[in-house]
Coordinates of C-alpha atoms and ligand atoms in Angstrom, one line a residue:
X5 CA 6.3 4.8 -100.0
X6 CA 6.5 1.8 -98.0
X7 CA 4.5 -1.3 -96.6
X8 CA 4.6 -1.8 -92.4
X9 CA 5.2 -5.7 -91.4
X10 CA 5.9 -8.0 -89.3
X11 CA 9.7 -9.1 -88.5
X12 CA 11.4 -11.3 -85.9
X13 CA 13.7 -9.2 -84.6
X14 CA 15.8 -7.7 -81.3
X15 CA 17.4 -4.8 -79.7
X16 CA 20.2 -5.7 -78.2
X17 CA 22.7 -9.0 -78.0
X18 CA 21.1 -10.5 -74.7
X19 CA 17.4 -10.1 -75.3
X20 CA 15.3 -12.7 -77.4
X21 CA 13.8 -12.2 -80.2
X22 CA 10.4 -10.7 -80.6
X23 CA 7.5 -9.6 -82.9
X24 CA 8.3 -6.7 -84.5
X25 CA 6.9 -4.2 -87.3
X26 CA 9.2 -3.1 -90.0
X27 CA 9.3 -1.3 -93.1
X28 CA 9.6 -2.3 -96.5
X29 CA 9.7 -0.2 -99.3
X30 CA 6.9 0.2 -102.0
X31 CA 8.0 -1.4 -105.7
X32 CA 10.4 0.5 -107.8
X33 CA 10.2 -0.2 -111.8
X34 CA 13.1 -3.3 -111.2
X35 CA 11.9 -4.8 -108.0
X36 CA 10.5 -7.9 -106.8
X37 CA 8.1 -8.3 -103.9
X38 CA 7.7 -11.9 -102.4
X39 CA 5.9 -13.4 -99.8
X40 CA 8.1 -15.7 -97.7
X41 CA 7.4 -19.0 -97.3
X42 CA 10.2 -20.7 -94.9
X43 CA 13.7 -19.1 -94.0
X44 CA 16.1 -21.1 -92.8
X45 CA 18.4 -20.0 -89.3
X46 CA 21.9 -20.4 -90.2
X47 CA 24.9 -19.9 -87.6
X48 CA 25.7 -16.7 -88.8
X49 CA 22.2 -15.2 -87.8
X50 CA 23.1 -16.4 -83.9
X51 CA 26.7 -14.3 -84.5
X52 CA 25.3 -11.8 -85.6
X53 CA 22.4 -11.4 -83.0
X54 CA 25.5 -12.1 -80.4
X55 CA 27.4 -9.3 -82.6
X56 CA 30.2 -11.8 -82.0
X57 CA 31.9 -9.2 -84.9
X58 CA 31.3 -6.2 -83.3
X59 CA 29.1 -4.5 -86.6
X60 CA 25.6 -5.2 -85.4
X61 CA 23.4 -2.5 -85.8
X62 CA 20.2 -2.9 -83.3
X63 CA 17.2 -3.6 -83.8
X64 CA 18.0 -6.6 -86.2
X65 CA 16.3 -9.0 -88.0
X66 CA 18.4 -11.5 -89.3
X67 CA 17.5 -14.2 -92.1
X68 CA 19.3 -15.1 -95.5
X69 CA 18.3 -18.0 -96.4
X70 CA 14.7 -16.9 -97.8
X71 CA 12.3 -19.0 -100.1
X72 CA 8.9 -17.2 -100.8
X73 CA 6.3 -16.4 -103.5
X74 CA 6.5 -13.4 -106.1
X75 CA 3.1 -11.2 -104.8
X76 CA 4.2 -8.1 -106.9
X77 CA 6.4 -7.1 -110.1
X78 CA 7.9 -3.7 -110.6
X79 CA 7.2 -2.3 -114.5
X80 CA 10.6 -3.1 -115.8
X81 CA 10.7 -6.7 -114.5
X82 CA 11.1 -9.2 -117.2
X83 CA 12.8 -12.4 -114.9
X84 CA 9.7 -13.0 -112.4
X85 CA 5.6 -13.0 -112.6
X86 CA 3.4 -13.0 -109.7
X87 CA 2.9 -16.9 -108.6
X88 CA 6.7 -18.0 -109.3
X89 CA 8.8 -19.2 -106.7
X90 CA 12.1 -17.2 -106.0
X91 CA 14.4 -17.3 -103.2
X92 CA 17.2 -14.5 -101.6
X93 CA 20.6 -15.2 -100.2
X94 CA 22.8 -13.1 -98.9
X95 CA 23.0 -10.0 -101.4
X96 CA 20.6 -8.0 -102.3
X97 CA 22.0 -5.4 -104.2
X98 CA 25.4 -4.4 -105.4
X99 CA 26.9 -1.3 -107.2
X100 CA 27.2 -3.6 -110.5
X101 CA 30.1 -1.6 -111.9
X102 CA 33.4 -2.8 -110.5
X103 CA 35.7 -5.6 -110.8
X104 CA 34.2 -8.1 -108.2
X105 CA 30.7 -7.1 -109.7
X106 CA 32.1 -7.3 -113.5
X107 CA 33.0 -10.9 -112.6
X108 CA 30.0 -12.0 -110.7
X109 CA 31.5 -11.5 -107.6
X110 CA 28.8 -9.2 -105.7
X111 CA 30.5 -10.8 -102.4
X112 CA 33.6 -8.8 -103.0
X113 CA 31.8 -5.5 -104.3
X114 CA 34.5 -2.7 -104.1
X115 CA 31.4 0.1 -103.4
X116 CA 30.1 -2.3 -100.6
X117 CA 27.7 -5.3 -101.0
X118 CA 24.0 -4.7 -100.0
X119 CA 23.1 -7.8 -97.5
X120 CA 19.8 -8.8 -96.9
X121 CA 20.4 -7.7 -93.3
X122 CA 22.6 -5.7 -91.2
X123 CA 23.7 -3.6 -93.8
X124 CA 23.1 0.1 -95.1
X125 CA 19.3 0.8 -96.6
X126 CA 20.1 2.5 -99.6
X127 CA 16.4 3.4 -100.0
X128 CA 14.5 3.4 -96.6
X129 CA 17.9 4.6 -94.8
X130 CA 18.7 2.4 -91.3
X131 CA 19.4 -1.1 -92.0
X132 CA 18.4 -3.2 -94.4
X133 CA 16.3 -6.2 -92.6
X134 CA 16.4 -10.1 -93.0
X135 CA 14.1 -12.7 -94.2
X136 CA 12.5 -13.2 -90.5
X137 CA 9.9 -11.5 -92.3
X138 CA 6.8 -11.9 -94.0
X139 CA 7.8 -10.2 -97.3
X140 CA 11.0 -9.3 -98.7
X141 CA 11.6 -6.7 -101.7
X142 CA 14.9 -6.6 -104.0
X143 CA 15.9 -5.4 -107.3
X144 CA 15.0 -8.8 -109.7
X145 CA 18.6 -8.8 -110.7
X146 CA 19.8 -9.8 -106.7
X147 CA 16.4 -12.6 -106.6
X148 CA 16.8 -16.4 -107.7
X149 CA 14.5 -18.6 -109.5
X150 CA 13.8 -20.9 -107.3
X151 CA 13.7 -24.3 -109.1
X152 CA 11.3 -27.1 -108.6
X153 CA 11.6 -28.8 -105.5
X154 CA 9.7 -31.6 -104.0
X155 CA 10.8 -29.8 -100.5
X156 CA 10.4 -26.0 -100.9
X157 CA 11.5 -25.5 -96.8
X158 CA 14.4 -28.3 -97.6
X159 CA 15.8 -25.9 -100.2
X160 CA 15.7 -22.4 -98.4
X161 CA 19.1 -23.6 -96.3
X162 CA 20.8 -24.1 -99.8
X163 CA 20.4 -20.2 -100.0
X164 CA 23.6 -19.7 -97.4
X165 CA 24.5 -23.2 -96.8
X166 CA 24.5 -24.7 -100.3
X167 CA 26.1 -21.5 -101.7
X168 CA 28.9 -21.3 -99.0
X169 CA 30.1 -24.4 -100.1
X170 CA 29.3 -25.0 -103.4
X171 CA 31.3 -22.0 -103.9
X172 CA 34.7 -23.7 -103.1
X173 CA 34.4 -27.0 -103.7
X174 CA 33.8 -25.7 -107.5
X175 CA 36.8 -23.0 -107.4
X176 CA 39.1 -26.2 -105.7
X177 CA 38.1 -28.4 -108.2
X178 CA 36.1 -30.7 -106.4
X179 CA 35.5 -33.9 -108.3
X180 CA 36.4 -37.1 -109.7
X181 CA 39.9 -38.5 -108.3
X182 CA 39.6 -36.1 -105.6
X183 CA 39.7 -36.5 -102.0
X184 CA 37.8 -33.9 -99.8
X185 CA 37.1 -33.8 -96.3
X186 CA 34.5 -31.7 -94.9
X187 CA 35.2 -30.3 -91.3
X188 CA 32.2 -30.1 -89.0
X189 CA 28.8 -31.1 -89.6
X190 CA 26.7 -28.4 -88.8
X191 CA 24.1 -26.6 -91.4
X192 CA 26.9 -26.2 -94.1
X193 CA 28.8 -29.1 -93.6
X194 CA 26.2 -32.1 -94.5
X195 CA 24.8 -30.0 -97.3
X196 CA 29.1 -29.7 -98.3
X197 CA 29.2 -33.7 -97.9
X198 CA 26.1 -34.0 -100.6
X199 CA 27.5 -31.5 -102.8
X200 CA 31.0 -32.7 -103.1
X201 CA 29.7 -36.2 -103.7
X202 CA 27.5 -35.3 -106.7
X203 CA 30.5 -33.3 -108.5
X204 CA 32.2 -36.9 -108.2
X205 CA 34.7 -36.7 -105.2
X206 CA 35.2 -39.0 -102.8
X207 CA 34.2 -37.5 -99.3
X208 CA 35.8 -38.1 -95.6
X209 CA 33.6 -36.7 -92.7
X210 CA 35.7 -34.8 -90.1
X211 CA 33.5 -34.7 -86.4
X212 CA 34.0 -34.1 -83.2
X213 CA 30.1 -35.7 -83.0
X214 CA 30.2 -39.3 -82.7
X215 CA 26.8 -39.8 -83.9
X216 CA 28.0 -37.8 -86.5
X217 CA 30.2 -40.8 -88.0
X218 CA 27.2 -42.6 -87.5
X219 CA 25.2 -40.7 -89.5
X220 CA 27.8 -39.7 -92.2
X221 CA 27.4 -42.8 -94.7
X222 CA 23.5 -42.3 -94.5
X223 CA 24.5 -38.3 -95.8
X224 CA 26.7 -39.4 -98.5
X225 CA 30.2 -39.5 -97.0
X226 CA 32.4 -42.1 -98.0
X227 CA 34.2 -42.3 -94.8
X228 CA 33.8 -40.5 -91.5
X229 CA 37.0 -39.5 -88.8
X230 CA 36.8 -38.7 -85.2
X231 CA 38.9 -36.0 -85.1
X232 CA 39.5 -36.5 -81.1
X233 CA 40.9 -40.3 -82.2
X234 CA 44.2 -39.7 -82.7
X235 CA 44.8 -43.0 -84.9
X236 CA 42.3 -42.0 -87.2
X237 CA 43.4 -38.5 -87.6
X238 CA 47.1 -40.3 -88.3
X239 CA 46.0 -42.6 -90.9
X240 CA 44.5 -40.1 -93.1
X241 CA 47.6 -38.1 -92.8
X242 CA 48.8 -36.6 -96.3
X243 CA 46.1 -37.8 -97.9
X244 CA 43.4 -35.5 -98.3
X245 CA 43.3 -33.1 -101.2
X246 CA 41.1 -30.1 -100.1
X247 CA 39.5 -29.7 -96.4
X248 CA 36.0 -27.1 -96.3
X249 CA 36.2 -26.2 -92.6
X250 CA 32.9 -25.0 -91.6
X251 CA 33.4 -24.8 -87.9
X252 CA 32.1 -21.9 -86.3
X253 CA 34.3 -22.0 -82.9
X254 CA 37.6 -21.4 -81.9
X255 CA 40.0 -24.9 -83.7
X256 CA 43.3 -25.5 -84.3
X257 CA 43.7 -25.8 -88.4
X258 CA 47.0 -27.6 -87.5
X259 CA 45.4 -30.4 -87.1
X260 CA 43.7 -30.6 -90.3
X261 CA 46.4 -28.8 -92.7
X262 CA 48.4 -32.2 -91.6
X263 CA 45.8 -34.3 -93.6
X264 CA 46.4 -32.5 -96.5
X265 CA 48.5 -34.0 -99.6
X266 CA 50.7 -32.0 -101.6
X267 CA 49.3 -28.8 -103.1
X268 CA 46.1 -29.6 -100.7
X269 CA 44.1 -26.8 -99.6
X270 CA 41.7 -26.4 -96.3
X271 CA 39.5 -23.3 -97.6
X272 CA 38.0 -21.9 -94.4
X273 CA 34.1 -20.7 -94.5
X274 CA 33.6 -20.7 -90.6
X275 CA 33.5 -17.7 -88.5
X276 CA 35.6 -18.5 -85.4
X277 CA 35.8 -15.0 -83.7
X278 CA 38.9 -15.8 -82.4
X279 CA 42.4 -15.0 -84.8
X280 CA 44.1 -18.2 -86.4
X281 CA 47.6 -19.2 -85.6
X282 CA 49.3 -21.9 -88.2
X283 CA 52.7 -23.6 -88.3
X284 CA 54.8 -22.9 -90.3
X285 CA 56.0 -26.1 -91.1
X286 CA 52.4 -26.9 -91.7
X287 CA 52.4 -25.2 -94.7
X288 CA 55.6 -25.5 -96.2
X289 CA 55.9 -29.1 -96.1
X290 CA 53.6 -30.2 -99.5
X291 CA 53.1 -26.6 -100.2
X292 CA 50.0 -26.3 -98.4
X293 CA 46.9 -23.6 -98.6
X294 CA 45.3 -22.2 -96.1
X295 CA 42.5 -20.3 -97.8
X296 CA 39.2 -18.9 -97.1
X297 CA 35.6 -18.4 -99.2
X298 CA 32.8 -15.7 -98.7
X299 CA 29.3 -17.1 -99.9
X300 CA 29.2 -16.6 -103.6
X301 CA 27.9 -14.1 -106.8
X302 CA 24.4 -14.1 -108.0
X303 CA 25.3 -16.2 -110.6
X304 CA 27.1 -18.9 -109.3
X305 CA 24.0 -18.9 -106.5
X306 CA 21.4 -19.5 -109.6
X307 CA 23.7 -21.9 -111.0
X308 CA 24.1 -24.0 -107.7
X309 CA 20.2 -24.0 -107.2
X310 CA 19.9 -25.7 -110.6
X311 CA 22.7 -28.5 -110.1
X312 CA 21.2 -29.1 -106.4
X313 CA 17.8 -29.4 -108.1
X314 CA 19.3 -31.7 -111.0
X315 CA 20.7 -34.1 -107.9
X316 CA 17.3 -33.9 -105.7
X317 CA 20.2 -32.0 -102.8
X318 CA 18.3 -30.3 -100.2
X319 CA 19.2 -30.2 -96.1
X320 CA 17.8 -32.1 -93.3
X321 CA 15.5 -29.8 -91.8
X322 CA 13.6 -29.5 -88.7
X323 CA 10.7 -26.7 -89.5
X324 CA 9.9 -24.2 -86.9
X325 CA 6.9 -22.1 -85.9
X326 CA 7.8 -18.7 -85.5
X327 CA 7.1 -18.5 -81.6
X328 CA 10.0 -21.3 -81.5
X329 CA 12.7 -19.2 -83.0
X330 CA 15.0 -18.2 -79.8
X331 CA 14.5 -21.7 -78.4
X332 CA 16.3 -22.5 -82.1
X333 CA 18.7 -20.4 -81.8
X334 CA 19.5 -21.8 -78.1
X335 CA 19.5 -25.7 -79.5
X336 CA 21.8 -23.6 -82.4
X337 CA 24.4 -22.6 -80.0
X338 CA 24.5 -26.2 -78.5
X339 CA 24.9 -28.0 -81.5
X340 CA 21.3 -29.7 -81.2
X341 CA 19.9 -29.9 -84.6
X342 CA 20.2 -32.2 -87.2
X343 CA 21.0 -30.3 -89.3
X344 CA 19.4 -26.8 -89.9
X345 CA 16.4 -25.2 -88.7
X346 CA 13.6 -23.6 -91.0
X347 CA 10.6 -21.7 -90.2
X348 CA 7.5 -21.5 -91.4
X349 CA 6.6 -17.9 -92.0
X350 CA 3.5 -18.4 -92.9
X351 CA 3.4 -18.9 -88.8
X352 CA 4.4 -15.1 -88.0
X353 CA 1.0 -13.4 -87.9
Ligands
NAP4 P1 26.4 -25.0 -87.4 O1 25.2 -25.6 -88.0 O2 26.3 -24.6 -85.9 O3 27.6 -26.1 -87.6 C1 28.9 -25.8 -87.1 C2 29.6 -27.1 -86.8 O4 30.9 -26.9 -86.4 C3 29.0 -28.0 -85.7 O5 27.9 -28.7 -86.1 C4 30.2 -28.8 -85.3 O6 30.3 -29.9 -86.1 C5 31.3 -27.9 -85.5 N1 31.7 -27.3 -84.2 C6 31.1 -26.4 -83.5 N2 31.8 -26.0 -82.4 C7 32.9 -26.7 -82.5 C8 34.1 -26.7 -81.7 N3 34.2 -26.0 -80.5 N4 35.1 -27.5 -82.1 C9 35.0 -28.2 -83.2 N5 33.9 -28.2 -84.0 C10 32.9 -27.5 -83.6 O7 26.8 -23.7 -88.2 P2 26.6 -23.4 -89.8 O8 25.4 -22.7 -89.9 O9 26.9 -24.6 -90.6 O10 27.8 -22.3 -90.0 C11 29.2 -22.7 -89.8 C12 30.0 -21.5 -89.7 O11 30.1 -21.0 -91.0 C13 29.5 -20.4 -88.8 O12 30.7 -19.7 -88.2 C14 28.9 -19.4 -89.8 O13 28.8 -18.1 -89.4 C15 29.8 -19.6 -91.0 N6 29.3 -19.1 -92.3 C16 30.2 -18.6 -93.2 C17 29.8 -18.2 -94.4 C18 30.7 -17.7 -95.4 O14 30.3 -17.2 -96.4 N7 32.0 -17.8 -95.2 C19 28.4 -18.5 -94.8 C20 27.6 -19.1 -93.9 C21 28.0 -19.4 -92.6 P3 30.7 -31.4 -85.6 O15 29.7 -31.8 -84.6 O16 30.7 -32.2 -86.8 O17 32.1 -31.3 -85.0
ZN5 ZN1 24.4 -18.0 -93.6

């Protein structure tokens, strides 16, 4: 049993995206189906449709950061009625068993963690696909309750974005007395600046933008450095405590491992394709981290929707029709948007 849609999708790594018709499948006794409402387009969408990684299965439809309406309940469910709103992330389903999963780590499951795209379809076989979508279907377990926000497409980014770094700044101890620098200001990184300022810590922007510096006191930051100033850089050397580096492109960590105090830490959550090279003496002086973080669990994702909603944190969004997608995702690539695009699904008919 299944219900036919319609998807944004492509076939291969050059071609734009287009409308599509894909499957989803009918309600088992513990699932959720929801109508989306807005998903956001996060950088990770644009690597995979590039398969920058080399594990993109065509056709895909990407999309994780997903807010919608509950149309449909499955017998068993007890955690959503029809008319809530409820959002999905990244995972969608996990084996529940091991470790990782024993500790709310889904991310890390050892039997394989079910995305919301690009991975194995345990039920429908193929892929599973994203939240470009006009419905998505999961097991309640793997779907949030989305709390009340003024700005329901504001909120879907918080699904990767806010998670991504939430994640972190909360297993670094982010907070009062603490300095923490947050390393490009893309999608992740202003959502990181608003996050990290409302667990207490004081915040330093790190940019190649200049507007960015501009911008960063209006976002929350505390104090904003042009990494290309050299002065700058040297002033705030030693004295940073942990560094979320969100940048997607090739960068030399070097740099920023230099900021860091002792027992610092810059926790890397960007995907540069490219293979890191650090300095020795970069880490051994002040016994230095260099550490990286992968989304987060379920229940860390349910618990960061409720302290976003308790601090009225949402992202700067600019809301897309669907036809305007792969003119996104070009802007995307260019670092034109301040600071993450949403569409409006209720505009793929
Ligand atoms: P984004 O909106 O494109 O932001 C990336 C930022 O990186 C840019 O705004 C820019 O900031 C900086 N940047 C880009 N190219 C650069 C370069 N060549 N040199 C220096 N800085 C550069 O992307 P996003 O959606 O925030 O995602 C960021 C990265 O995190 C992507 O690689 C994405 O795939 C990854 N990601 C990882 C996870 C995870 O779980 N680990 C989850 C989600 C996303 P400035 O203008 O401020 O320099
Ligand atoms: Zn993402």
């Amino acid at each position: 049993m299944y219900t036919n849609i319609k998807a944004l999708g492509t076939d291969s790594s050059t071609n734009p995206l287009k409308k599509v018709t894909i499957k989803r499948r009918g309600l088992l006794p513990d699932d959720v189906e929801m109508k989306i409402l807005y998903c956001g387009i996060c950088h990770s969408d644009l690597h995979q449709i590039k398969n920058d990684f080399g594990g993109t299965h065509y056709p895909v439809v990407p999309g994780h950061e997903i807010v919608g309406k509950v149309t449909a309940v499955g017998a068993n469910v007890t955690k959503f009625k029809v008319g809530d709103h409820a959002a999905v992330g990244c995972i969608v389903d996990s084996c529940g068993e091991c470790p990782a999963c024993a500790r709310d780590l889904e991310q890390f499951c050892d039997n394989g963690t079910t995305l919301s795209f690009n991975t194995p379809d345990k039920h429908l076989g193929g892929m599973t696909y994203g939240g470009f979508s006009q419905t998505y279907v999961c097991r309640e377990n793997y779907m949030l309750n989305m709390p009340n926000f003024d700005d329901m497409a504001a909120a879907a980014p918080l699904l990767c974005a806010g998670i991504t770094v939430y994640s972190p700044l909360k297993h670094w101890q982010a907070g009062p007395g603490k300095v923490v620098g947050i390393l490009g200001i893309g999608g992740l990184g202003h959502v990181a600046i608003r996050i990290a300022k409302a667990m207490g810590a004081h915040v330093v922007v790190l940019t190649t933008s200049p507007e960015k510096v501009e911008d960063a006191q209006r976002l929350g930051a505390h104090e904003a450095i042009l990494t290309s100033d050299a002065e700058q850089m040297k002033a705030h050397a030693g004295k940073i405590d942990l560094i979320i580096d969100t940048v997607s492109a090739t960068h030399d960590v070097n740099a920023y491992l230099k900021l860091l105090a002792i027992d610092g830490a810059v926790v890397l959550v960007g995907l540069p394709v490219e293979p890191i090279s650090i300095g020795a003496f970069n880490v051994i002086k002040g016994r230095r981290s260099f550490a990286g973080s992968n989304i987060g669990g379920i229940k860390e994702t349910q618990e960061m929707l409720e302290f976003c909603a308790h601090h009225k944190i949402t992202a700067d969004v600019e809301i897309i029709d669907a036809d305007k997608v792969n003119e996104a995702f070009e802007r995307l690539e260019k670092g034109d948007v301040k600071y993450r695009f949403v569409i409006d699904m209720s505009t793929l008919k």
